[in-house]
Every structure is written in structure tokens, then in C-alpha cells.
PDB file of C-alpha atoms in Angstrom:
ATOM      1  CA  UNK F   1      -0.032   0.245   0.163  1.00  0.00           C
ATOM      2  CA  UNK F   2       1.380   3.121  -1.123  1.00  0.00           C
ATOM      3  CA  UNK F   3       0.064   6.391   0.650  1.00  0.00           C
ATOM      4  CA  UNK F   4       1.759   9.425  -0.239  1.00  0.00           C
ATOM      5  CA  UNK F   5       0.530  12.647   1.356  1.00  0.00           C
ATOM      6  CA  UNK F   6      -2.450  14.346   0.121  1.00  0.00           C
ATOM      7  CA  UNK F   7      -3.149  11.475  -2.489  1.00  0.00           C
ATOM      8  CA  UNK F   8      -5.470   8.245  -1.962  1.00  0.00           C
ATOM      9  CA  UNK F   9      -3.594   5.204  -1.300  1.00  0.00           C
ATOM     10  CA  UNK F  10      -2.432   2.870  -4.111  1.00  0.00           C
ATOM     11  CA  UNK F  11      -2.533  -0.894  -3.962  1.00  0.00           C
ATOM     12  CA  UNK F  12      -0.028  -2.773  -5.517  1.00  0.00           C
ATOM     13  CA  UNK F  13      -1.292  -6.451  -5.530  1.00  0.00           C
ATOM     14  CA  UNK F  14      -0.290  -9.838  -6.864  1.00  0.00           C
ATOM     15  CA  UNK F  15      -2.856 -12.629  -5.813  1.00  0.00           C
ATOM     16  CA  UNK F  16      -0.379 -15.352  -5.192  1.00  0.00           C
ATOM     17  CA  UNK F  17      -1.529 -18.116  -3.141  1.00  0.00           C
ATOM     18  CA  UNK F  18      -4.715 -15.804  -2.409  1.00  0.00           C
ATOM     19  CA  UNK F  19      -5.881 -17.402  -5.842  1.00  0.00           C
ATOM     20  CA  UNK F  20      -5.632 -21.094  -4.845  1.00  0.00           C
ATOM     21  CA  UNK F  21      -6.258 -20.717  -0.971  1.00  0.00           C
ATOM     22  CA  UNK F  22      -9.477 -22.961  -0.332  1.00  0.00           C
ATOM     23  CA  UNK F  23     -11.438 -24.248   2.806  1.00  0.00           C
ATOM     24  CA  UNK F  24      -8.885 -27.278   2.937  1.00  0.00           C
ATOM     25  CA  UNK F  25      -6.037 -24.948   3.600  1.00  0.00           C
ATOM     26  CA  UNK F  26      -7.493 -23.788   7.022  1.00  0.00           C
ATOM     27  CA  UNK F  27      -6.480 -25.882  10.374  1.00  0.00           C
ATOM     28  CA  UNK F  28      -9.957 -26.476  12.112  1.00  0.00           C
ATOM     29  CA  UNK F  29      -8.301 -28.038  14.874  1.00  0.00           C
ATOM     30  CA  UNK F  30      -6.531 -24.811  15.646  1.00  0.00           C
ATOM     31  CA  UNK F  31      -9.939 -22.998  15.001  1.00  0.00           C
ATOM     32  CA  UNK F  32     -11.506 -25.327  17.625  1.00  0.00           C
ATOM     33  CA  UNK F  33      -9.302 -23.988  20.159  1.00  0.00           C
ATOM     34  CA  UNK F  34     -10.033 -20.051  19.488  1.00  0.00           C
ATOM     35  CA  UNK F  35     -13.206 -18.236  20.281  1.00  0.00           C
ATOM     36  CA  UNK F  36     -13.100 -16.183  17.020  1.00  0.00           C
ATOM     37  CA  UNK F  37     -12.689 -17.160  13.480  1.00  0.00           C
ATOM     38  CA  UNK F  38     -12.102 -14.093  11.207  1.00  0.00           C
ATOM     39  CA  UNK F  39     -11.864 -14.069   7.517  1.00  0.00           C
ATOM     40  CA  UNK F  40     -10.981 -10.981   5.397  1.00  0.00           C
ATOM     41  CA  UNK F  41     -10.955  -9.885   1.730  1.00  0.00           C
ATOM     42  CA  UNK F  42     -12.943 -12.818  -0.424  1.00  0.00           C
ATOM     43  CA  UNK F  43     -13.475 -10.354  -3.315  1.00  0.00           C
ATOM     44  CA  UNK F  44      -9.498 -10.652  -4.017  1.00  0.00           C
ATOM     45  CA  UNK F  45      -9.343 -14.599  -3.406  1.00  0.00           C
ATOM     46  CA  UNK F  46     -10.377 -16.070  -6.595  1.00  0.00           C
ATOM     47  CA  UNK F  47     -11.755 -19.522  -5.197  1.00  0.00           C
ATOM     48  CA  UNK F  48     -13.728 -17.681  -2.403  1.00  0.00           C
ATOM     49  CA  UNK F  49     -15.903 -15.980  -5.337  1.00  0.00           C
ATOM     50  CA  UNK F  50     -15.865 -18.774  -7.838  1.00  0.00           C
ATOM     51  CA  UNK F  51     -18.968 -21.155  -8.053  1.00  0.00           C
ATOM     52  CA  UNK F  52     -21.038 -19.141  -6.326  1.00  0.00           C
ATOM     53  CA  UNK F  53     -18.645 -18.657  -3.205  1.00  0.00           C
ATOM     54  CA  UNK F  54     -18.892 -22.232  -2.333  1.00  0.00           C
ATOM     55  CA  UNK F  55     -15.474 -22.400  -0.696  1.00  0.00           C
ATOM     56  CA  UNK F  56     -16.114 -19.258   1.210  1.00  0.00           C
ATOM     57  CA  UNK F  57     -19.400 -20.927   2.633  1.00  0.00           C
ATOM     58  CA  UNK F  58     -17.606 -24.204   3.267  1.00  0.00           C
ATOM     59  CA  UNK F  59     -14.586 -22.170   5.280  1.00  0.00           C
ATOM     60  CA  UNK F  60     -17.125 -20.491   7.453  1.00  0.00           C
ATOM     61  CA  UNK F  61     -19.396 -23.363   7.966  1.00  0.00           C
ATOM     62  CA  UNK F  62     -16.691 -25.415   9.024  1.00  0.00           C
ATOM     63  CA  UNK F  63     -15.301 -22.980  11.176  1.00  0.00           C
ATOM     64  CA  UNK F  64     -18.735 -22.406  12.884  1.00  0.00           C
ATOM     65  CA  UNK F  65     -19.104 -26.068  13.391  1.00  0.00           C
ATOM     66  CA  UNK F  66     -16.057 -25.860  15.679  1.00  0.00           C
ATOM     67  CA  UNK F  67     -17.957 -23.539  18.145  1.00  0.00           C
ATOM     68  CA  UNK F  68     -16.096 -20.597  17.158  1.00  0.00           C
ATOM     69  CA  UNK F  69     -17.864 -17.234  16.598  1.00  0.00           C
ATOM     70  CA  UNK F  70     -17.124 -16.168  12.716  1.00  0.00           C
ATOM     71  CA  UNK F  71     -16.489 -12.688  11.382  1.00  0.00           C
ATOM     72  CA  UNK F  72     -16.296 -11.769   7.840  1.00  0.00           C
ATOM     73  CA  UNK F  73     -14.801  -8.271   6.429  1.00  0.00           C
ATOM     74  CA  UNK F  74     -14.649  -7.769   2.517  1.00  0.00           C
ATOM     75  CA  UNK F  75     -12.616  -5.757   0.336  1.00  0.00           C
ATOM     76  CA  UNK F  76     -13.428  -3.348  -2.831  1.00  0.00           C
ATOM     77  CA  UNK F  77     -12.491  -4.934  -5.831  1.00  0.00           C
ATOM     78  CA  UNK F  78     -11.723  -3.516  -9.303  1.00  0.00           C
ATOM     79  CA  UNK F  79     -15.087  -3.340 -11.122  1.00  0.00           C
ATOM     80  CA  UNK F  80     -13.513  -4.798 -14.083  1.00  0.00           C
ATOM     81  CA  UNK F  81     -11.766  -7.597 -12.192  1.00  0.00           C
ATOM     82  CA  UNK F  82     -13.424 -11.033 -11.896  1.00  0.00           C
ATOM     83  CA  UNK F  83     -13.944 -10.368  -8.229  1.00  0.00           C
ATOM     84  CA  UNK F  84     -15.696  -7.132  -9.316  1.00  0.00           C
ATOM     85  CA  UNK F  85     -17.841  -9.001 -11.562  1.00  0.00           C
ATOM     86  CA  UNK F  86     -18.763 -11.924  -9.522  1.00  0.00           C
ATOM     87  CA  UNK F  87     -22.520 -12.412  -8.464  1.00  0.00           C
ATOM     88  CA  UNK F  88     -22.061 -11.112  -4.730  1.00  0.00           C
ATOM     89  CA  UNK F  89     -25.667 -11.244  -3.764  1.00  0.00           C
ATOM     90  CA  UNK F  90     -25.728 -14.898  -4.486  1.00  0.00           C
ATOM     91  CA  UNK F  91     -22.399 -15.372  -2.877  1.00  0.00           C
ATOM     92  CA  UNK F  92     -23.565 -13.767   0.350  1.00  0.00           C
ATOM     93  CA  UNK F  93     -26.951 -15.598   0.278  1.00  0.00           C
ATOM     94  CA  UNK F  94     -24.691 -18.863   0.719  1.00  0.00           C
ATOM     95  CA  UNK F  95     -21.965 -17.391   3.149  1.00  0.00           C
ATOM     96  CA  UNK F  96     -23.741 -15.247   5.595  1.00  0.00           C
ATOM     97  CA  UNK F  97     -25.838 -17.896   7.257  1.00  0.00           C
ATOM     98  CA  UNK F  98     -22.470 -19.243   8.563  1.00  0.00           C
ATOM     99  CA  UNK F  99     -21.448 -15.571   9.646  1.00  0.00           C
ATOM    100  CA  UNK F 100     -21.991 -14.406  13.266  1.00  0.00           C
ATOM    101  CA  UNK F 101     -20.622 -10.820  12.593  1.00  0.00           C
ATOM    102  CA  UNK F 102     -20.553  -9.171   8.809  1.00  0.00           C
ATOM    103  CA  UNK F 103     -18.216  -6.153   8.876  1.00  0.00           C
ATOM    104  CA  UNK F 104     -17.983  -4.611   5.199  1.00  0.00           C
ATOM    105  CA  UNK F 105     -17.868  -0.748   4.219  1.00  0.00           C
ATOM    106  CA  UNK F 106     -21.197   0.598   3.160  1.00  0.00           C
ATOM    107  CA  UNK F 107     -19.259   1.558  -0.076  1.00  0.00           C
ATOM    108  CA  UNK F 108     -18.341  -2.350  -0.603  1.00  0.00           C
ATOM    109  CA  UNK F 109     -21.924  -3.517   0.312  1.00  0.00           C
ATOM    110  CA  UNK F 110     -23.658  -0.815  -1.861  1.00  0.00           C
ATOM    111  CA  UNK F 111     -21.357  -1.773  -4.806  1.00  0.00           C
ATOM    112  CA  UNK F 112     -21.815  -5.607  -4.448  1.00  0.00           C
ATOM    113  CA  UNK F 113     -25.550  -5.740  -3.869  1.00  0.00           C
ATOM    114  CA  UNK F 114     -27.318  -2.332  -5.105  1.00  0.00           C
ATOM    115  CA  UNK F 115     -24.830  -1.101  -7.950  1.00  0.00           C
ATOM    116  CA  UNK F 116     -27.926   1.272  -9.354  1.00  0.00           C
ATOM    117  CA  UNK F 117     -27.747   3.027  -5.823  1.00  0.00           C
ATOM    118  CA  UNK F 118     -24.125   3.186  -5.579  1.00  0.00           C
ATOM    119  CA  UNK F 119     -23.733   4.502  -9.290  1.00  0.00           C
ATOM    120  CA  UNK F 120     -26.415   7.349  -8.359  1.00  0.00           C
ATOM    121  CA  UNK F 121     -24.942   8.312  -5.204  1.00  0.00           C
ATOM    122  CA  UNK F 122     -21.401   8.443  -6.807  1.00  0.00           C
ATOM    123  CA  UNK F 123     -21.886  11.445  -9.102  1.00  0.00           C
ATOM    124  CA  UNK F 124     -23.306  13.887  -6.686  1.00  0.00           C
ATOM    125  CA  UNK F 125     -20.408  13.000  -4.206  1.00  0.00           C
ATOM    126  CA  UNK F 126     -17.595  12.846  -6.487  1.00  0.00           C
ATOM    127  CA  UNK F 127     -14.783  10.409  -6.786  1.00  0.00           C
ATOM    128  CA  UNK F 128     -11.886   9.747  -4.534  1.00  0.00           C
ATOM    129  CA  UNK F 129      -8.497  10.992  -5.697  1.00  0.00           C
ATOM    130  CA  UNK F 130      -7.308   9.365  -8.854  1.00  0.00           C
ATOM    131  CA  UNK F 131      -9.819   6.640  -9.018  1.00  0.00           C
ATOM    132  CA  UNK F 132     -13.160   7.557 -10.368  1.00  0.00           C
ATOM    133  CA  UNK F 133     -14.730   4.259  -9.583  1.00  0.00           C
ATOM    134  CA  UNK F 134     -14.393   4.822  -6.009  1.00  0.00           C
ATOM    135  CA  UNK F 135     -16.657   7.825  -5.425  1.00  0.00           C
ATOM    136  CA  UNK F 136     -16.951   9.186  -1.809  1.00  0.00           C
ATOM    137  CA  UNK F 137     -20.430   8.408  -1.014  1.00  0.00           C
ATOM    138  CA  UNK F 138     -20.327   8.549   2.476  1.00  0.00           C
ATOM    139  CA  UNK F 139     -22.041  11.892   2.933  1.00  0.00           C
ATOM    140  CA  UNK F 140     -24.929  10.887   0.861  1.00  0.00           C
ATOM    141  CA  UNK F 141     -25.745   7.633   3.036  1.00  0.00           C
ATOM    142  CA  UNK F 142     -28.815   8.202   4.717  1.00  0.00           C
ATOM    143  CA  UNK F 143     -29.968   6.564   8.310  1.00  0.00           C
ATOM    144  CA  UNK F 144     -32.744   4.909   6.127  1.00  0.00           C
ATOM    145  CA  UNK F 145     -30.231   3.409   3.623  1.00  0.00           C
ATOM    146  CA  UNK F 146     -28.211   2.004   6.578  1.00  0.00           C
ATOM    147  CA  UNK F 147     -31.399   0.519   8.041  1.00  0.00           C
ATOM    148  CA  UNK F 148     -32.377  -1.028   5.051  1.00  0.00           C
ATOM    149  CA  UNK F 149     -28.727  -2.860   4.637  1.00  0.00           C
ATOM    150  CA  UNK F 150     -28.817  -4.004   8.104  1.00  0.00           C
ATOM    151  CA  UNK F 151     -31.915  -5.765   7.797  1.00  0.00           C
ATOM    152  CA  UNK F 152     -31.215  -7.257   4.425  1.00  0.00           C
ATOM    153  CA  UNK F 153     -28.027  -8.396   5.905  1.00  0.00           C
ATOM    154  CA  UNK F 154     -29.649 -10.021   8.510  1.00  0.00           C
ATOM    155  CA  UNK F 155     -32.494 -11.850   6.548  1.00  0.00           C
ATOM    156  CA  UNK F 156     -29.433 -13.343   4.748  1.00  0.00           C
ATOM    157  CA  UNK F 157     -28.115 -14.530   7.932  1.00  0.00           C
ATOM    158  CA  UNK F 158     -25.978 -12.489   9.687  1.00  0.00           C
ATOM    159  CA  UNK F 159     -26.422 -12.096  13.549  1.00  0.00           C
ATOM    160  CA  UNK F 160     -24.503  -8.737  13.868  1.00  0.00           C
ATOM    161  CA  UNK F 161     -23.983  -6.464  10.748  1.00  0.00           C
ATOM    162  CA  UNK F 162     -21.147  -3.667  11.382  1.00  0.00           C
ATOM    163  CA  UNK F 163     -21.031  -1.141   8.408  1.00  0.00           C
ATOM    164  CA  UNK F 164     -18.094   0.962   8.340  1.00  0.00           C
ATOM    165  CA  UNK F 165     -18.714   4.641   7.416  1.00  0.00           C
ATOM    166  CA  UNK F 166     -15.185   6.184   7.385  1.00  0.00           C
ATOM    167  CA  UNK F 167     -15.016   9.482   8.587  1.00  0.00           C
ATOM    168  CA  UNK F 168     -18.868   9.290   9.657  1.00  0.00           C
ATOM    169  CA  UNK F 169     -17.958   6.583  11.853  1.00  0.00           C
ATOM    170  CA  UNK F 170     -19.750   3.234  12.473  1.00  0.00           C
ATOM    171  CA  UNK F 171     -23.511   1.759  12.047  1.00  0.00           C
ATOM    172  CA  UNK F 172     -24.477  -1.136  14.129  1.00  0.00           C
ATOM    173  CA  UNK F 173     -27.480  -3.467  13.749  1.00  0.00           C
ATOM    174  CA  UNK F 174     -28.195  -6.968  15.756  1.00  0.00           C
ATOM    175  CA  UNK F 175     -30.496  -9.570  15.556  1.00  0.00           C
ATOM    176  CA  UNK F 176     -32.608 -10.816  18.561  1.00  0.00           C
ATOM    177  CA  UNK F 177     -31.893 -12.813  21.405  1.00  0.00           C
ATOM    178  CA  UNK F 178     -32.353 -16.151  20.025  1.00  0.00           C
ATOM    179  CA  UNK F 179     -29.859 -15.312  17.295  1.00  0.00           C
ATOM    180  CA  UNK F 180     -27.273 -13.662  19.974  1.00  0.00           C
ATOM    181  CA  UNK F 181     -27.471 -16.861  21.579  1.00  0.00           C
ATOM    182  CA  UNK F 182     -26.243 -18.851  19.037  1.00  0.00           C
ATOM    183  CA  UNK F 183     -23.141 -17.189  18.311  1.00  0.00           C
ATOM    184  CA  UNK F 184     -20.686 -19.214  19.358  1.00  0.00           C
ATOM    185  CA  UNK F 185     -17.669 -18.933  22.177  1.00  0.00           C
ATOM    186  CA  UNK F 186     -16.810 -15.435  21.098  1.00  0.00           C
ATOM    187  CA  UNK F 187     -20.322 -14.289  21.313  1.00  0.00           C
ATOM    188  CA  UNK F 188     -22.007 -11.497  23.370  1.00  0.00           C
ATOM    189  CA  UNK F 189     -21.632 -12.558  27.189  1.00  0.00           C
ATOM    190  CA  UNK F 190     -24.790 -10.683  27.569  1.00  0.00           C
ATOM    191  CA  UNK F 191     -27.325 -11.854  24.932  1.00  0.00           C
ATOM    192  CA  UNK F 192     -30.242  -9.639  26.191  1.00  0.00           C
ATOM    193  CA  UNK F 193     -28.131  -6.669  25.974  1.00  0.00           C
ATOM    194  CA  UNK F 194     -27.172  -7.190  22.362  1.00  0.00           C
ATOM    195  CA  UNK F 195     -30.276  -7.991  21.081  1.00  0.00           C
ATOM    196  CA  UNK F 196     -32.158  -5.679  18.538  1.00  0.00           C
ATOM    197  CA  UNK F 197     -29.910  -3.100  18.856  1.00  0.00           C
ATOM    198  CA  UNK F 198     -29.384  -0.133  16.249  1.00  0.00           C
ATOM    199  CA  UNK F 199     -26.540   2.407  17.076  1.00  0.00           C
ATOM    200  CA  UNK F 200     -24.586   4.825  14.912  1.00  0.00           C
ATOM    201  CA  UNK F 201     -21.118   5.808  16.601  1.00  0.00           C
ATOM    202  CA  UNK F 202     -19.627   9.143  15.361  1.00  0.00           C
ATOM    203  CA  UNK F 203     -15.693   9.019  14.584  1.00  0.00           C
ATOM    204  CA  UNK F 204     -13.581  10.752  17.380  1.00  0.00           C
ATOM    205  CA  UNK F 205     -11.555  14.143  16.019  1.00  0.00           C
ATOM    206  CA  UNK F 206      -8.018  13.433  14.990  1.00  0.00           C
ATOM    207  CA  UNK F 207      -5.574  15.154  12.579  1.00  0.00           C
ATOM    208  CA  UNK F 208      -5.532  12.278   9.707  1.00  0.00           C
ATOM    209  CA  UNK F 209      -1.856  11.477   8.483  1.00  0.00           C
ATOM    210  CA  UNK F 210      -2.617   8.291   6.544  1.00  0.00           C
ATOM    211  CA  UNK F 211      -5.675   5.891   6.367  1.00  0.00           C
ATOM    212  CA  UNK F 212      -3.732   2.409   5.599  1.00  0.00           C
ATOM    213  CA  UNK F 213      -5.360  -0.021   7.952  1.00  0.00           C
ATOM    214  CA  UNK F 214      -7.996   2.149   9.471  1.00  0.00           C
ATOM    215  CA  UNK F 215     -10.716  -0.386   8.704  1.00  0.00           C
ATOM    216  CA  UNK F 216      -8.787  -3.367   9.729  1.00  0.00           C
ATOM    217  CA  UNK F 217      -8.136  -1.267  12.941  1.00  0.00           C
ATOM    218  CA  UNK F 218     -11.785  -0.446  13.469  1.00  0.00           C
ATOM    219  CA  UNK F 219     -12.814  -4.041  13.284  1.00  0.00           C
ATOM    220  CA  UNK F 220     -10.045  -4.940  15.303  1.00  0.00           C
ATOM    221  CA  UNK F 221     -11.685  -2.601  18.053  1.00  0.00           C
ATOM    222  CA  UNK F 222     -15.044  -3.949  17.642  1.00  0.00           C
ATOM    223  CA  UNK F 223     -14.134  -7.549  17.936  1.00  0.00           C
ATOM    224  CA  UNK F 224     -11.697  -6.869  20.978  1.00  0.00           C
ATOM    225  CA  UNK F 225     -14.556  -5.301  22.639  1.00  0.00           C
ATOM    226  CA  UNK F 226     -17.182  -8.100  21.967  1.00  0.00           C
ATOM    227  CA  UNK F 227     -14.618 -10.555  23.296  1.00  0.00           C
ATOM    228  CA  UNK F 228     -14.119  -8.639  26.416  1.00  0.00           C
ATOM    229  CA  UNK F 229     -17.540  -8.384  27.225  1.00  0.00           C
ATOM    230  CA  UNK F 230     -18.460  -4.972  26.715  1.00  0.00           C
ATOM    231  CA  UNK F 231     -21.565  -3.669  25.761  1.00  0.00           C
ATOM    232  CA  UNK F 232     -22.816  -2.847  22.391  1.00  0.00           C
ATOM    233  CA  UNK F 233     -22.393   0.931  22.808  1.00  0.00           C
ATOM    234  CA  UNK F 234     -18.905   0.585  24.749  1.00  0.00           C
ATOM    235  CA  UNK F 235     -17.927  -1.880  21.668  1.00  0.00           C
ATOM    236  CA  UNK F 236     -19.055   0.649  18.850  1.00  0.00           C
ATOM    237  CA  UNK F 237     -16.994   3.318  20.753  1.00  0.00           C
ATOM    238  CA  UNK F 238     -13.770   1.377  21.052  1.00  0.00           C
ATOM    239  CA  UNK F 239     -14.075   0.427  17.536  1.00  0.00           C
ATOM    240  CA  UNK F 240     -14.218   3.953  16.364  1.00  0.00           C
ATOM    241  CA  UNK F 241     -11.447   4.922  18.700  1.00  0.00           C
ATOM    242  CA  UNK F 242      -9.123   2.312  17.471  1.00  0.00           C
ATOM    243  CA  UNK F 243      -9.901   3.473  13.878  1.00  0.00           C
ATOM    244  CA  UNK F 244      -8.955   6.970  15.122  1.00  0.00           C
ATOM    245  CA  UNK F 245      -5.881   6.272  16.591  1.00  0.00           C
ATOM    246  CA  UNK F 246      -4.908   4.458  13.456  1.00  0.00           C
ATOM    247  CA  UNK F 247      -5.175   7.264  11.188  1.00  0.00           C
ATOM    248  CA  UNK F 248      -2.924   9.650  13.180  1.00  0.00           C
ATOM    249  CA  UNK F 249      -0.022   7.900  11.813  1.00  0.00           C
ATOM    250  CA  UNK F 250       1.113   7.156   7.897  1.00  0.00           C
ATOM    251  CA  UNK F 251       1.418   3.425   8.567  1.00  0.00           C
ATOM    252  CA  UNK F 252      -1.005   0.807   9.664  1.00  0.00           C
ATOM    253  CA  UNK F 253       0.263   0.267  13.398  1.00  0.00           C
ATOM    254  CA  UNK F 254       2.322   3.187  14.851  1.00  0.00           C
ATOM    255  CA  UNK F 255      -0.676   5.137  15.955  1.00  0.00           C
ATOM    256  CA  UNK F 256      -2.240   2.430  17.910  1.00  0.00           C
ATOM    257  CA  UNK F 257      -2.297   2.507  21.606  1.00  0.00           C
ATOM    258  CA  UNK F 258      -2.556  -0.171  24.003  1.00  0.00           C
ATOM    259  CA  UNK F 259      -6.197  -1.315  24.861  1.00  0.00           C
ATOM    260  CA  UNK F 260      -6.237   0.351  27.990  1.00  0.00           C
ATOM    261  CA  UNK F 261      -4.886   3.574  26.658  1.00  0.00           C
ATOM    262  CA  UNK F 262      -7.151   3.649  23.968  1.00  0.00           C
ATOM    263  CA  UNK F 263     -10.460   3.388  26.349  1.00  0.00           C
ATOM    264  CA  UNK F 264      -8.931   5.628  28.770  1.00  0.00           C
ATOM    265  CA  UNK F 265      -8.405   8.343  25.718  1.00  0.00           C
ATOM    266  CA  UNK F 266     -11.835   7.757  24.852  1.00  0.00           C
ATOM    267  CA  UNK F 267     -13.503   8.516  28.433  1.00  0.00           C
ATOM    268  CA  UNK F 268     -11.628  11.507  29.007  1.00  0.00           C
ATOM    269  CA  UNK F 269     -13.282  14.130  26.768  1.00  0.00           C
ATOM    270  CA  UNK F 270     -11.991  13.026  23.460  1.00  0.00           C
ATOM    271  CA  UNK F 271     -14.042  15.047  21.180  1.00  0.00           C
ATOM    272  CA  UNK F 272     -16.174  13.430  18.550  1.00  0.00           C
ATOM    273  CA  UNK F 273     -16.550  14.835  14.618  1.00  0.00           C
ATOM    274  CA  UNK F 274     -19.943  16.251  14.472  1.00  0.00           C
ATOM    275  CA  UNK F 275     -22.766  13.978  13.284  1.00  0.00           C
ATOM    276  CA  UNK F 276     -26.238  15.530  13.079  1.00  0.00           C
ATOM    277  CA  UNK F 277     -28.871  12.788  12.219  1.00  0.00           C
ATOM    278  CA  UNK F 278     -32.510  14.366  11.455  1.00  0.00           C
ATOM    279  CA  UNK F 279     -33.775  11.199  10.328  1.00  0.00           C
ATOM    280  CA  UNK F 280     -37.133  10.075  12.054  1.00  0.00           C
ATOM    281  CA  UNK F 281     -36.904   8.548  15.528  1.00  0.00           C
ATOM    282  CA  UNK F 282     -32.997   8.702  16.046  1.00  0.00           C
ATOM    283  CA  UNK F 283     -31.956   9.893  19.385  1.00  0.00           C
ATOM    284  CA  UNK F 284     -28.738  11.277  20.624  1.00  0.00           C
ATOM    285  CA  UNK F 285     -27.549   9.808  23.995  1.00  0.00           C
ATOM    286  CA  UNK F 286     -25.135  12.497  25.371  1.00  0.00           C
ATOM    287  CA  UNK F 287     -23.474  10.290  27.994  1.00  0.00           C
ATOM    288  CA  UNK F 288     -22.530   7.769  25.370  1.00  0.00           C
ATOM    289  CA  UNK F 289     -21.966   9.864  22.560  1.00  0.00           C
ATOM    290  CA  UNK F 290     -23.665   7.899  20.076  1.00  0.00           C
ATOM    291  CA  UNK F 291     -27.377   7.927  18.101  1.00  0.00           C
ATOM    292  CA  UNK F 292     -29.652   5.416  18.736  1.00  0.00           C
ATOM    293  CA  UNK F 293     -31.865   4.252  15.913  1.00  0.00           C
ATOM    294  CA  UNK F 294     -35.693   3.646  15.976  1.00  0.00           C
ATOM    295  CA  UNK F 295     -35.142  -0.133  15.710  1.00  0.00           C
ATOM    296  CA  UNK F 296     -33.023  -0.241  18.680  1.00  0.00           C
ATOM    297  CA  UNK F 297     -34.669  -2.343  21.587  1.00  0.00           C
ATOM    298  CA  UNK F 298     -34.483   0.475  24.257  1.00  0.00           C
ATOM    299  CA  UNK F 299     -36.417   3.052  22.097  1.00  0.00           C
ATOM    300  CA  UNK F 300     -39.001   0.379  21.036  1.00  0.00           C
ATOM    301  CA  UNK F 301     -39.650  -0.594  24.533  1.00  0.00           C
ATOM    302  CA  UNK F 302     -40.052   3.152  25.639  1.00  0.00           C
ATOM    303  CA  UNK F 303     -42.852   3.964  23.180  1.00  0.00           C
TER     304      UNK F 303
END
């Protein structure tokens, strides 16, 4: 990843073993000793999107059968590559029943499932740097669109949906208690607290030096919070805090702090980026500094 100042990141990619990696390459006896199995970037791994995603589904099904919690991250493929031309709706319908936590960016998800919406939002938003196929659509993404995407992913089988929103933060949507109780060893310690939640956590304010690894860092913060037994609000906050620390350095790791140091910084008056949601039913929790959506159990029970 080449990340010169003032220019969008440039990815130099050779697929190598990623083009041959398959379900039999995973050591499931090791997965059986883990709480969490995380898999990433199937759009740039040929056998993961070939044959309707059979190998991807098999990996996730075998991992989940060990009792581990499964999580899946995506990547934005070149639209003209085989990965960009694959039928991702069919692939995700096959894979998501075996995914506990699905963590794509909103751009990736719209490109894969709702190309018309992606293309419609793109021209109004402008492109990112030198790549016209990557429009900066984040400012055009509405709470209603996120709610529809979250619902769609849960209908396909995911238990927890996390949509990365770049500088606009993170959107979280979860299924009912019954789903939370089927999430394996790394699932929520309090299924009731995690059931039927809808949150939007704004980013923390930082001076951005580089964005290499920011999405991965945000995911790491989320998964670490979940594995440590934090609440949904605390976990979403941890995710955007780790992501914010990441972008304070040019590389992927130098900006990161210890877990304790990151949480202490978040709790010590670290300001958030402004995020004004005027959509119907959304409420601002000033104590937690997150927005709570109309599909959240806490708001449903208060009506």
C-alpha cells in the first residue's frame, strides 16, 4: 500500500496464494481452540468468489461447526476484475448463514448488492482522488439506507452487522436474543443487552495522517470489545476509537495504543466529529456520545 501525502492510497496487488486458497487450507483443529474465526477480503481471492462462493461458505460453515464465532470482512474489488464482476448477492446468500459478525464498508456493500444506488450516489459525491470508480459516497448515505442494508444482511443470515462509514463512523445492527445466543464461544456475554440494537457511533476528532489499515483497526477494536464482554455502545465506541488512533500515523500500526490507553483516551473527553442525524426516530445519547436508532430495543420498549 503506497500512501503519499495528499493522495489517495495506491494498492499494488499480486494475488499469489490468494488465488488458490481454499477450505482445506484452514487448520480447523486450531479454530476449535479459538473463540473467534475472522476471515477477510474474499473479493480478491479467486476461489472464494468462484462457483457461487462455495469455498467461502464451506470455510465459514466448518469454522462455525467448531463452536467458534465467525466474522467476515470484505474488500473493494476493481469493478472490471473477476472479483468485481462476480454475483455477490448469490455469494453472500450462501455465506452469511454461517457468519455471526459481518463487517463490510458501506461502499463495498452498495457496490456488491445495490449497484444502481452506488452509481446514483457517486456522481453527486465526486470521486476519491485518482480513482473514478471509488466515489466518496459517505456524505450521501442516509440512516434509512443503512437500516435497509442492515435488515437485508440479517435476512441473509448475519447475526451482527457492522457497516464502516469512514469519517462518519460506524453503524451497528443486531438480531434478536435467539440469534445472539447462537453465536459461539466469542459471542456476547449478555445476549439480552446485545439483542435488537441499532447504533451509529460518530468518529473521534483527529488530525488524519494516513488511512492505511483504518478499516482493519476499526474491526479489531470492535471484535476486541465484543470478546472482552463490553456492551454494544462500549464496543462501537472502542471500534471508532481504535480506528481514529490508527489514522494518526502514516502506516497501519504506529498510531495504535494499548487497549487500556485507547479506552482511557475515549473516556477522557476526547471530542467526536459532528454528526447530525435528522432522520425520524433517531435519538442522541449525550452520555455515551452515540446515536440510537428507531429499531433499537431501548427505544422500542419506551414507546
